[in-house]
CSV table of C-alpha atoms and ligand atoms in Angstrom, one decimal:
chain,number,residue,atom,x,y,z
A,32,MET,CA,5.2,11.8,-16.5
A,33,LYS,CA,1.7,11.2,-15.2
A,34,ARG,CA,1.0,12.8,-11.9
A,35,GLU,CA,-1.8,11.7,-9.6
A,36,ARG,CA,-3.5,14.6,-7.8
A,37,GLY,CA,-4.7,14.0,-4.3
A,38,ILE,CA,-6.7,16.3,-2.0
A,39,ASN,CA,-3.7,17.1,0.0
A,40,GLU,CA,-2.0,18.3,-3.1
A,41,LEU,CA,-5.0,20.4,-4.2
A,42,TYR,CA,-5.2,21.8,-0.7
A,43,SER,CA,-1.7,23.4,-1.1
A,44,ASP,CA,-2.8,25.1,-4.3
A,45,PRO,CA,-6.0,27.0,-3.5
A,46,ASP,CA,-6.8,28.1,-7.0
A,47,ARG,CA,-6.5,24.7,-8.5
A,48,ALA,CA,-8.4,23.1,-5.5
A,49,ASP,CA,-11.4,25.4,-6.0
A,50,ALA,CA,-11.4,25.0,-9.8
A,51,HIS,CA,-11.2,21.2,-9.4
A,52,LEU,CA,-13.7,20.8,-6.5
A,53,TRP,CA,-16.2,23.6,-7.1
A,54,GLY,CA,-15.7,24.6,-10.7
A,55,ARG,CA,-14.4,28.1,-9.7
A,56,LYS,CA,-12.3,29.7,-12.4
A,57,PRO,CA,-9.6,31.8,-10.6
A,58,ASP,CA,-10.2,35.5,-11.3
A,59,PRO,CA,-7.1,36.6,-13.2
A,60,LEU,CA,-7.5,40.2,-12.1
A,61,THR,CA,-8.3,40.0,-8.4
A,62,ARG,CA,-6.8,36.6,-7.5
A,63,ARG,CA,-9.3,36.8,-4.6
A,64,GLY,CA,-9.1,33.7,-2.5
A,65,PHE,CA,-12.8,33.2,-1.9
A,66,LEU,CA,-15.6,31.5,-3.7
A,67,ASN,CA,-18.5,33.2,-5.4
A,68,GLY,CA,-21.1,32.5,-8.0
A,69,ALA,CA,-21.4,28.9,-9.2
A,70,GLY,CA,-18.6,27.7,-7.1
A,71,LEU,CA,-20.2,28.9,-3.9
A,72,THR,CA,-23.5,27.4,-4.9
A,73,ALA,CA,-21.8,24.1,-5.5
A,74,MET,CA,-20.2,24.2,-2.1
A,75,ALA,CA,-23.4,25.2,-0.3
A,76,LEU,CA,-25.1,22.2,-2.0
A,77,ALA,CA,-22.4,19.9,-0.9
A,78,VAL,CA,-22.4,21.0,2.8
A,79,GLY,CA,-26.2,21.1,2.7
A,80,ALA,CA,-26.7,24.7,3.8
A,81,HIS,CA,-26.0,28.3,3.0
A,82,ILE,CA,-22.7,29.6,4.1
A,83,PRO,CA,-23.2,33.0,5.8
A,84,PHE,CA,-19.6,33.9,6.1
A,85,ALA,CA,-18.5,32.5,2.7
A,86,ARG,CA,-16.7,35.8,2.0
A,87,ASN,CA,-14.2,35.0,4.7
A,88,MET,CA,-13.5,31.4,3.6
A,89,PRO,CA,-9.9,31.0,2.5
A,90,GLY,CA,-9.4,29.7,-1.0
A,91,GLY,CA,-8.9,26.0,-1.3
A,92,LEU,CA,-10.4,25.3,2.1
A,93,ILE,CA,-12.0,21.8,2.3
A,94,PRO,CA,-15.1,22.2,4.4
A,95,ALA,CA,-14.7,20.5,7.8
A,96,ALA,CA,-18.2,19.1,7.3
A,97,PHE,CA,-16.7,16.6,4.9
A,98,ALA,CA,-14.7,15.0,7.7
A,99,GLN,CA,-18.0,13.9,9.2
A,100,ASN,CA,-20.4,13.4,6.3
A,101,GLY,CA,-18.0,11.3,4.3
A,102,SER,CA,-17.5,13.2,1.0
A,103,PHE,CA,-13.8,12.6,1.1
A,104,VAL,CA,-14.0,9.4,3.1
A,105,ILE,CA,-14.0,5.8,1.9
A,106,ASN,CA,-16.7,3.6,3.2
A,107,GLY,CA,-15.4,1.3,5.9
A,108,LYS,CA,-12.1,3.2,5.9
A,109,GLU,CA,-13.1,6.3,7.8
A,110,ASP,CA,-9.9,6.5,9.8
A,111,LEU,CA,-7.4,6.1,6.9
A,112,VAL,CA,-5.6,9.1,5.4
A,113,VAL,CA,-7.0,9.5,1.9
A,114,LEU,CA,-4.2,10.4,-0.6
A,115,ASN,CA,-6.2,10.3,-3.7
A,116,GLU,CA,-9.9,9.7,-4.5
A,117,ARG,CA,-9.8,8.6,-8.1
A,118,PRO,CA,-8.3,6.1,-8.2
A,119,ILE,CA,-8.5,5.4,-4.5
A,120,GLY,CA,-5.4,5.6,-2.5
A,121,ALA,CA,-5.5,5.6,1.3
A,122,GLU,CA,-3.0,4.8,4.0
A,123,ALA,CA,-2.9,3.9,7.7
A,124,ARG,CA,-1.2,5.8,10.5
A,125,ALA,CA,1.5,3.9,12.4
A,126,HIS,CA,-0.6,3.4,15.6
A,127,GLN,CA,-3.4,1.7,13.5
A,128,LEU,CA,-1.0,-1.1,12.5
A,129,ASP,CA,-0.4,-2.3,16.1
A,130,ASP,CA,-2.2,-5.6,15.7
A,131,ASP,CA,-0.9,-9.0,14.6
A,132,VAL,CA,-3.7,-9.1,12.1
A,133,THR,CA,-4.5,-5.6,10.7
A,134,PRO,CA,-8.2,-4.9,11.0
A,135,THR,CA,-9.8,-4.5,7.6
A,136,ARG,CA,-10.7,-0.8,8.3
A,137,TYR,CA,-7.0,-0.1,8.7
A,138,HIS,CA,-5.7,-2.0,5.6
A,139,TYR,CA,-4.5,0.5,3.1
A,140,VAL,CA,-6.1,0.7,-0.3
A,141,ARG,CA,-4.4,1.1,-3.7
A,142,ASN,CA,-6.5,1.0,-6.8
A,143,ASN,CA,-5.2,1.9,-10.2
A,144,GLY,CA,-8.7,1.9,-11.9
A,145,ASN,CA,-12.3,1.7,-10.9
A,146,LEU,CA,-14.3,-1.3,-9.6
A,147,GLY,CA,-15.6,-3.9,-12.1
A,148,ALA,CA,-19.2,-5.1,-12.2
A,149,MET,CA,-18.8,-8.1,-9.8
A,150,ALA,CA,-17.1,-6.0,-7.1
A,151,ARG,CA,-19.8,-3.3,-7.5
A,152,SER,CA,-22.6,-5.8,-7.1
A,153,MET,CA,-20.8,-8.0,-4.5
A,154,ASP,CA,-22.4,-11.0,-6.2
A,155,SER,CA,-20.0,-13.7,-7.2
A,156,THR,CA,-22.5,-15.7,-9.2
A,157,GLY,CA,-20.9,-16.7,-12.5
A,158,TYR,CA,-17.4,-16.0,-11.3
A,159,ARG,CA,-14.7,-18.0,-13.2
A,160,LEU,CA,-11.0,-18.1,-12.8
A,161,VAL,CA,-9.3,-19.1,-16.1
A,162,VAL,CA,-5.8,-20.6,-16.0
A,163,ALA,CA,-4.4,-20.9,-19.6
A,164,GLY,CA,-1.4,-20.5,-21.8
A,165,GLU,CA,1.7,-22.6,-21.2
A,166,VAL,CA,-0.2,-25.4,-19.3
A,167,ASP,CA,-1.1,-28.9,-20.2
A,168,ASN,CA,-4.6,-28.7,-18.7
A,169,PRO,CA,-6.3,-25.3,-19.0
A,170,LEU,CA,-8.7,-24.7,-16.1
A,171,GLU,CA,-11.9,-22.7,-15.7
A,172,LEU,CA,-12.8,-22.7,-12.0
A,173,SER,CA,-15.9,-21.3,-10.2
A,174,LEU,CA,-15.5,-20.1,-6.6
A,175,ASP,CA,-17.0,-23.4,-5.4
A,176,ASP,CA,-14.4,-25.3,-7.6
A,177,LEU,CA,-11.6,-23.4,-5.9
A,178,LYS,CA,-13.1,-24.1,-2.4
A,179,ARG,CA,-13.7,-27.8,-3.1
A,180,ASN,CA,-10.8,-29.0,-5.3
A,181,PHE,CA,-7.9,-27.6,-3.3
A,182,PRO,CA,-6.8,-27.6,0.3
A,183,THR,CA,-7.9,-24.3,2.1
A,184,HIS,CA,-5.5,-22.4,4.2
A,185,THR,CA,-5.7,-19.3,6.4
A,186,TRP,CA,-2.5,-17.3,6.8
A,187,ASN,CA,-1.4,-13.9,8.0
A,188,LEU,CA,0.3,-12.4,5.0
A,189,GLN,CA,2.0,-9.0,4.8
A,190,LEU,CA,1.4,-6.8,1.8
A,191,GLU,CA,3.2,-3.6,1.1
A,192,CYS,CA,2.9,-1.1,-1.8
A,193,THR,CA,6.1,-0.7,-3.7
A,194,GLY,CA,5.8,3.0,-3.3
A,195,ASN,CA,5.3,3.0,0.4
A,196,GLY,CA,7.5,5.9,1.7
A,197,ARG,CA,7.6,7.6,-1.7
A,198,ALA,CA,6.9,11.0,0.0
A,199,GLY,CA,10.3,10.8,1.6
A,200,TYR,CA,12.2,11.1,-1.7
A,201,GLU,CA,13.5,14.5,-3.0
A,202,PRO,CA,12.7,15.5,-5.7
A,203,HIS,CA,9.2,13.9,-5.3
A,204,PRO,CA,8.7,11.2,-7.8
A,205,SER,CA,5.2,11.1,-9.4
A,206,GLY,CA,2.6,8.8,-7.9
A,207,MET,CA,0.7,8.5,-4.6
A,208,GLN,CA,2.6,10.3,-1.9
A,209,TRP,CA,2.6,7.4,0.6
A,210,THR,CA,4.3,8.1,3.9
A,211,ILE,CA,4.5,4.9,6.1
A,212,GLY,CA,1.1,3.4,6.0
A,213,ALA,CA,0.8,1.5,2.7
A,214,VAL,CA,1.5,-1.8,4.4
A,215,ALA,CA,-0.7,-4.3,6.3
A,216,CYS,CA,-0.9,-7.9,7.5
A,217,SER,CA,-4.4,-9.3,7.1
A,218,ARG,CA,-5.5,-12.9,7.6
A,219,TRP,CA,-6.3,-14.4,4.2
A,220,THR,CA,-8.3,-17.5,3.5
A,221,GLY,CA,-8.0,-19.3,0.2
A,222,VAL,CA,-5.9,-21.9,-1.7
A,223,SER,CA,-2.3,-22.0,-2.6
A,224,LEU,CA,-1.6,-20.5,-6.0
A,225,ALA,CA,0.9,-23.3,-6.5
A,226,ASP,CA,-1.7,-26.0,-6.0
A,227,VAL,CA,-3.9,-24.5,-8.8
A,228,LEU,CA,-0.9,-24.1,-11.1
A,229,LYS,CA,0.1,-27.7,-10.5
A,230,ALA,CA,-3.4,-28.9,-11.4
A,231,ALA,CA,-3.1,-26.9,-14.6
A,232,GLY,CA,0.2,-28.6,-15.3
A,233,VAL,CA,2.7,-25.8,-16.0
A,234,LYS,CA,4.8,-26.6,-19.0
A,235,PRO,CA,8.6,-26.4,-19.0
A,236,SER,CA,8.3,-23.4,-21.4
A,237,ALA,CA,6.5,-21.4,-18.7
A,238,VAL,CA,8.4,-18.2,-17.6
A,239,TYR,CA,5.9,-15.8,-16.1
A,240,THR,CA,2.3,-15.3,-15.0
A,241,ALA,CA,0.2,-12.7,-16.6
A,242,ASN,CA,-2.5,-11.6,-14.1
A,243,HIS,CA,-5.7,-10.3,-15.6
A,244,SER,CA,-8.3,-8.7,-13.5
A,245,ASP,CA,-11.8,-7.4,-13.6
A,246,ASP,CA,-11.2,-3.7,-12.7
A,247,VAL,CA,-11.8,-1.0,-15.2
A,248,HIS,CA,-9.3,1.5,-16.6
A,249,LEU,CA,-9.9,5.1,-15.3
A,250,SER,CA,-10.8,6.2,-18.8
A,251,GLY,CA,-13.6,3.6,-18.9
A,252,ASN,CA,-12.1,2.2,-22.2
A,253,PRO,CA,-12.7,-1.5,-22.2
A,254,GLU,CA,-9.7,-2.0,-24.4
A,255,LEU,CA,-7.4,-0.8,-21.6
A,256,GLN,CA,-6.5,-2.6,-18.4
A,257,ALA,CA,-6.1,-0.8,-15.1
A,258,LEU,CA,-3.2,-3.1,-14.2
A,259,SER,CA,-1.9,-6.4,-15.4
A,260,ARG,CA,1.3,-7.6,-13.7
A,261,GLY,CA,2.8,-11.0,-13.2
A,262,ILE,CA,5.5,-12.9,-11.4
A,263,PRO,CA,8.2,-15.4,-12.4
A,264,ILE,CA,7.1,-19.0,-12.3
A,265,SER,CA,9.7,-19.8,-9.6
A,266,LYS,CA,7.9,-17.3,-7.3
A,267,ALA,CA,4.4,-18.4,-8.4
A,268,MET,CA,5.3,-22.0,-7.3
A,269,ASN,CA,6.2,-20.8,-3.7
A,270,PRO,CA,3.5,-22.5,-1.6
A,271,HIS,CA,2.7,-19.4,0.4
A,272,ASN,CA,1.1,-17.4,-2.4
A,273,MET,CA,-2.7,-17.3,-2.2
A,274,LEU,CA,-5.8,-17.2,-4.3
A,275,ALA,CA,-7.9,-15.8,-1.5
A,276,TRP,CA,-11.7,-15.2,-1.1
A,277,GLU,CA,-11.7,-14.2,2.5
A,278,MET,CA,-10.0,-11.3,4.3
A,279,ASN,CA,-10.1,-11.4,8.1
A,280,GLY,CA,-12.9,-13.9,8.1
A,281,GLU,CA,-15.2,-12.1,5.7
A,282,PRO,CA,-15.7,-12.2,2.0
A,283,ILE,CA,-13.0,-9.9,0.5
A,284,PRO,CA,-14.5,-6.3,0.4
A,285,ASP,CA,-15.2,-4.7,-3.0
A,286,ILE,CA,-12.1,-2.4,-2.9
A,287,HIS,CA,-9.8,-5.2,-1.8
A,288,GLY,CA,-10.6,-7.6,-4.7
A,289,PHE,CA,-14.0,-9.3,-4.3
A,290,PRO,CA,-14.5,-12.2,-5.0
A,291,VAL,CA,-11.0,-13.6,-5.5
A,292,ARG,CA,-7.6,-12.0,-5.4
A,293,MET,CA,-4.0,-13.1,-5.4
A,294,VAL,CA,-1.8,-12.4,-2.4
A,295,ILE,CA,1.9,-12.6,-3.3
A,296,PRO,CA,3.3,-11.8,0.1
A,297,GLY,CA,6.7,-10.2,0.5
A,298,TRP,CA,6.8,-8.9,-3.1
A,299,ALA,CA,5.8,-5.6,-4.6
A,300,GLY,CA,2.1,-5.1,-3.7
A,301,SER,CA,1.2,-4.6,-7.3
A,302,ALA,CA,1.9,-8.3,-7.9
A,303,SER,CA,-1.1,-9.2,-5.7
A,304,ALA,CA,-3.8,-8.9,-8.4
A,305,LYS,CA,-7.2,-8.1,-7.0
A,306,TRP,CA,-10.4,-9.2,-8.8
A,307,ILE,CA,-8.3,-11.9,-10.5
A,308,SER,CA,-10.1,-13.4,-13.5
A,309,ARG,CA,-7.4,-15.0,-15.6
A,310,ILE,CA,-3.9,-16.3,-15.0
A,311,GLN,CA,-2.2,-16.6,-18.4
A,312,ILE,CA,1.0,-18.6,-18.2
A,313,ARG,CA,3.5,-17.0,-20.6
A,314,ASP,CA,6.8,-18.1,-22.2
A,315,GLN,CA,8.3,-14.7,-21.7
A,316,VAL,CA,8.3,-11.9,-19.1
A,317,HIS,CA,4.8,-10.5,-19.1
A,318,ASP,CA,4.4,-7.1,-20.7
A,319,GLY,CA,1.0,-5.9,-19.5
A,320,ARG,CA,0.1,-2.6,-17.9
A,321,GLY,CA,2.5,-2.0,-15.0
A,322,MET,CA,5.2,-4.3,-16.3
A,323,THR,CA,6.8,-2.0,-18.9
A,324,GLY,CA,8.7,1.3,-18.9
A,325,MET,CA,9.5,2.6,-15.5
A,326,SER,CA,6.6,1.1,-13.6
A,327,TYR,CA,7.5,-1.0,-10.6
A,328,ARG,CA,11.2,-0.9,-11.6
A,329,ILE,CA,14.2,0.4,-9.9
A,330,ASN,CA,17.6,1.5,-11.4
A,331,LYS,CA,20.3,-1.1,-11.5
A,332,TYR,CA,22.9,1.4,-10.3
A,333,PRO,CA,22.7,4.3,-7.9
A,334,VAL,CA,21.9,7.6,-9.6
A,335,ARG,CA,21.9,11.2,-8.5
A,336,ALA,CA,18.5,12.3,-7.3
A,337,GLY,CA,16.3,13.6,-10.1
A,338,THR,CA,18.3,11.8,-12.9
A,339,ASP,CA,16.5,10.4,-15.9
A,340,VAL,CA,17.3,6.7,-16.2
A,341,ALA,CA,17.0,4.6,-19.4
A,342,PRO,CA,14.4,1.8,-19.2
A,343,GLU,CA,17.2,-0.8,-20.0
A,344,ASP,CA,19.0,0.3,-16.8
A,345,MET,CA,16.0,-0.6,-14.7
A,346,ASN,CA,15.1,-3.9,-13.0
A,347,ILE,CA,11.7,-5.2,-12.1
A,348,VAL,CA,11.1,-4.9,-8.3
A,349,GLN,CA,10.6,-8.3,-6.7
A,350,SER,CA,11.1,-8.9,-3.0
A,351,MET,CA,10.5,-5.9,-0.7
A,352,PRO,CA,13.3,-4.8,1.6
A,353,VAL,CA,13.5,-5.2,5.4
A,354,LYS,CA,11.4,-2.6,7.3
A,355,SER,CA,9.7,-1.9,10.6
A,356,LEU,CA,7.2,0.4,12.2
A,357,ILE,CA,6.8,1.8,15.7
A,358,THR,CA,3.1,1.3,16.5
A,359,ARG,CA,3.2,2.2,20.2
A,360,PRO,CA,3.4,4.8,21.5
A,361,GLU,CA,1.9,7.3,19.0
A,362,THR,CA,4.3,10.0,17.9
A,363,GLY,CA,3.9,13.2,20.0
A,364,VAL,CA,3.0,11.6,23.4
A,365,SER,CA,4.4,12.8,26.7
A,366,THR,CA,5.6,10.3,29.3
A,367,PRO,CA,6.8,10.6,32.9
A,368,VAL,CA,10.5,10.7,33.1
A,369,SER,CA,12.3,7.5,34.3
A,370,SER,CA,9.2,5.3,34.3
A,371,ALA,CA,9.1,2.4,31.9
A,372,LEU,CA,7.5,3.2,28.5
A,373,THR,CA,6.4,0.3,26.4
A,374,VAL,CA,7.6,0.6,22.8
A,375,ARG,CA,6.5,-1.9,20.2
A,376,GLY,CA,5.8,-2.4,16.5
A,377,GLN,CA,6.0,-4.7,13.5
A,378,ALA,CA,8.8,-5.7,11.2
A,379,TRP,CA,8.9,-7.6,7.9
A,380,ALA,CA,11.5,-8.4,5.3
A,381,GLY,CA,10.0,-9.5,1.9
A,382,ASP,CA,11.2,-13.0,1.2
A,383,GLN,CA,13.4,-13.0,4.2
A,384,THR,CA,12.6,-13.1,7.9
A,385,VAL,CA,13.5,-10.4,10.4
A,386,ARG,CA,16.5,-11.4,12.6
A,387,ASN,CA,16.3,-8.6,15.1
A,388,VAL,CA,14.9,-5.1,15.7
A,389,ASP,CA,16.8,-2.6,17.7
A,390,ILE,CA,15.8,0.8,18.9
A,391,SER,CA,17.6,4.0,19.8
A,392,PHE,CA,16.5,7.1,21.7
A,393,ASP,CA,19.8,9.0,21.4
A,394,PHE,CA,19.8,9.6,17.7
A,395,GLY,CA,21.5,6.3,16.8
A,396,GLN,CA,24.5,6.4,19.2
A,397,THR,CA,23.4,3.4,21.3
A,398,TRP,CA,20.9,0.7,20.4
A,399,GLN,CA,18.8,-1.6,22.6
A,400,THR,CA,17.6,-5.0,21.3
A,401,THR,CA,13.9,-5.7,21.5
A,402,ARG,CA,12.0,-9.0,22.0
A,403,LEU,CA,11.0,-10.1,18.6
A,404,ASN,CA,8.3,-12.7,17.8
A,405,ASP,CA,8.7,-15.3,15.1
A,406,PRO,CA,6.3,-14.9,12.3
A,407,VAL,CA,3.0,-16.9,13.1
A,408,ASN,CA,3.3,-18.4,9.6
A,409,PRO,CA,5.7,-17.7,6.7
A,410,TYR,CA,5.3,-14.2,5.4
A,411,ALA,CA,3.4,-12.9,8.5
A,412,TRP,CA,4.9,-9.7,9.9
A,413,GLN,CA,6.7,-10.0,13.3
A,414,GLN,CA,5.9,-8.1,16.4
A,415,TRP,CA,8.6,-6.7,18.6
A,416,GLU,CA,8.4,-5.0,22.0
A,417,THR,CA,10.7,-3.4,24.6
A,418,GLU,CA,10.6,-0.8,27.4
A,419,VAL,CA,12.6,2.4,27.5
A,420,ARG,CA,13.3,4.9,30.4
A,421,PHE,CA,14.3,8.4,29.5
A,422,PRO,CA,17.0,9.7,31.9
A,423,ILE,CA,15.9,13.4,32.1
A,424,PRO,CA,13.0,15.5,30.9
A,425,GLY,CA,13.1,16.6,27.3
A,426,TYR,CA,12.4,15.8,23.7
A,427,TYR,CA,13.4,12.4,22.4
A,428,GLU,CA,13.1,10.5,19.2
A,429,ILE,CA,12.7,6.8,19.1
A,430,TRP,CA,14.2,5.1,16.1
A,431,ALA,CA,13.6,1.5,15.0
A,432,ARG,CA,15.9,-0.5,12.9
A,433,ALA,CA,15.1,-4.0,11.7
A,434,THR,CA,17.8,-6.4,10.3
A,435,ASP,CA,16.8,-9.3,8.0
A,436,SER,CA,18.0,-12.9,8.0
A,437,ASN,CA,20.8,-12.0,5.5
A,438,GLY,CA,22.1,-9.3,7.8
A,439,ARG,CA,20.7,-6.4,5.8
A,440,ALA,CA,19.5,-3.5,8.1
A,441,GLN,CA,17.3,-0.5,7.4
A,442,PRO,CA,19.2,2.6,6.5
A,443,GLN,CA,19.2,5.6,8.9
A,444,VAL,CA,18.5,8.0,6.0
A,445,VAL,CA,16.3,7.7,2.9
A,446,PRO,CA,17.9,5.1,0.6
A,447,GLY,CA,19.0,5.7,-3.0
A,448,TRP,CA,16.7,7.9,-5.0
A,449,ASN,CA,14.9,6.2,-7.9
A,450,PRO,CA,12.7,7.6,-10.6
A,451,ARG,CA,9.4,6.3,-9.3
A,452,GLY,CA,10.2,6.5,-5.6
A,453,TYR,CA,10.0,2.8,-4.7
A,454,LEU,CA,11.5,0.8,-1.8
A,455,ASN,CA,12.0,3.5,0.8
A,456,ASN,CA,12.8,1.5,3.9
A,457,VAL,CA,14.3,4.3,6.0
A,458,MET,CA,14.0,3.7,9.7
A,459,HIS,CA,10.7,4.8,11.3
A,460,ARG,CA,11.1,7.4,14.0
A,461,ILE,CA,8.7,9.0,16.5
A,462,ALA,CA,8.8,12.0,18.8
A,463,VAL,CA,8.3,11.5,22.6
A,464,THR,CA,8.6,14.2,25.3
A,465,ALA,CA,9.6,13.1,28.8
A,466,VAL,CA,8.2,15.3,31.6
B,108,MTE,N1,-6.4,-5.7,-10.5
B,108,MTE,C1,-5.7,-4.9,-9.7
B,108,MTE,N2,-5.0,-5.4,-8.7
B,108,MTE,C2,-4.2,-4.7,-7.9
B,108,MTE,C3,-4.2,-3.3,-8.0
B,108,MTE,C4,-5.1,-2.7,-9.0
B,108,MTE,O1,-5.1,-1.5,-9.2
B,108,MTE,N3,-5.8,-3.5,-9.8
B,108,MTE,N4,-3.4,-2.5,-7.2
B,108,MTE,C5,-2.2,-3.2,-6.8
B,108,MTE,C6,-1.3,-2.5,-5.9
B,108,MTE,S1,-0.4,-1.3,-6.6
B,108,MTE,C7,-1.3,-2.8,-4.5
B,108,MTE,S2,-0.1,-2.0,-3.5
B,108,MTE,C8,-2.2,-3.7,-3.9
B,108,MTE,C9,-3.0,-3.1,-2.9
B,108,MTE,O2,-3.9,-3.9,-2.3
B,108,MTE,P1,-5.0,-3.4,-1.3
B,108,MTE,O3,-5.7,-2.2,-1.9
B,108,MTE,O4,-5.9,-4.5,-0.9
B,108,MTE,O5,-4.3,-2.9,0.0
B,108,MTE,O6,-3.1,-4.3,-4.9
B,108,MTE,C10,-2.5,-4.5,-6.1
B,108,MTE,N5,-3.5,-5.3,-7.0
B,109,MO,MO1,1.1,-0.6,-5.0
């Protein structure tokens, strides 16, 4: 199984971290945990100065200087937690997701490859979106064609990575070790995907979209795609999917899919193709990169943690499950005993809506209902809020549990283990001390 290596992971293995970052070969004899020679020179160059006490530096230490000068920071995403640099994976902390509309700087990033030429240049001249395959009327649309020929909408749409919460599974499935922050609800401007498909005249033989994008496989091999997923035609015809060119009132940033991306809200994030260049309508389930094998699939039946599952016993993930976040207060705060503490957050439920959100601060014995907003438009996440008063000083946990319109609620413990660690919608909890 392919395993992505992030800086957090390197950090826990000092020898490998130093070898990877500074080219240090661990000394098999001494196993000394400090840098010398070429590795030290590389680090001094990177921090911009000689390091007088280098001999005291623990092995695998990532210099704090990088927290300021940006070496392990993504431009415009300075406050996100970087899980992986190549390809980029970065997630938000719960309190950064407190807004109705997630500010772009707090919107998580998940790239499978590297940026293509148009995103690197941020110049959309010559952009074309091709719609072909099982259609009566193949289309080739410029950005202006998209803007002029179809009604424009602006909608708040929630997007969540299928692997959000993966770090909670034991044993750890391979892939980015997301905790809670690979979810966001930005305000997208664009056209309805269904309007474009209707203009192309989808034939009765149509089964699935095949999304082709302009990003580059990590190997640089132009024959390989970084990701090429698709959705069933029935979902593609849902009027709330977008071909978007603006995110939060600005052209979509390079890493989020400039100049045009799909937003398929409520479904596995990987369906929302960034840098979309071609929508091929197919008469079978698409088999591009990310559609086959174990990718974005979950076992049909519960299995014991760590079990190998045969590909034919796996289903493609479609709608994401009901979930919620506590965005206020931040975990770890202290609050005066018996005065009202505002607790609030977001909740979302894939293709469903959220019916109610309840919270508990006695480890799930009693629950209190919160005030829950309706979504501002279909597929927007829903804000909830309430007040709590702690009876006596001490350590409390606040747990939040959302229930969807079908009556399905979030589980109190991590749900069924699956080989790639998808769909972890365990309740979010925070720690609060009453003083
Ligand atoms: N072309 C392309 N589209 C893509 C990806 C990608 O790597 N390449 N990543 C997908 C995944 S796995 C997710 S979760 C979302 C992330 O979108 P964001 O980075 O804008 O948050 O984009 C999806 N679209
Ligand atoms: Mo994802």
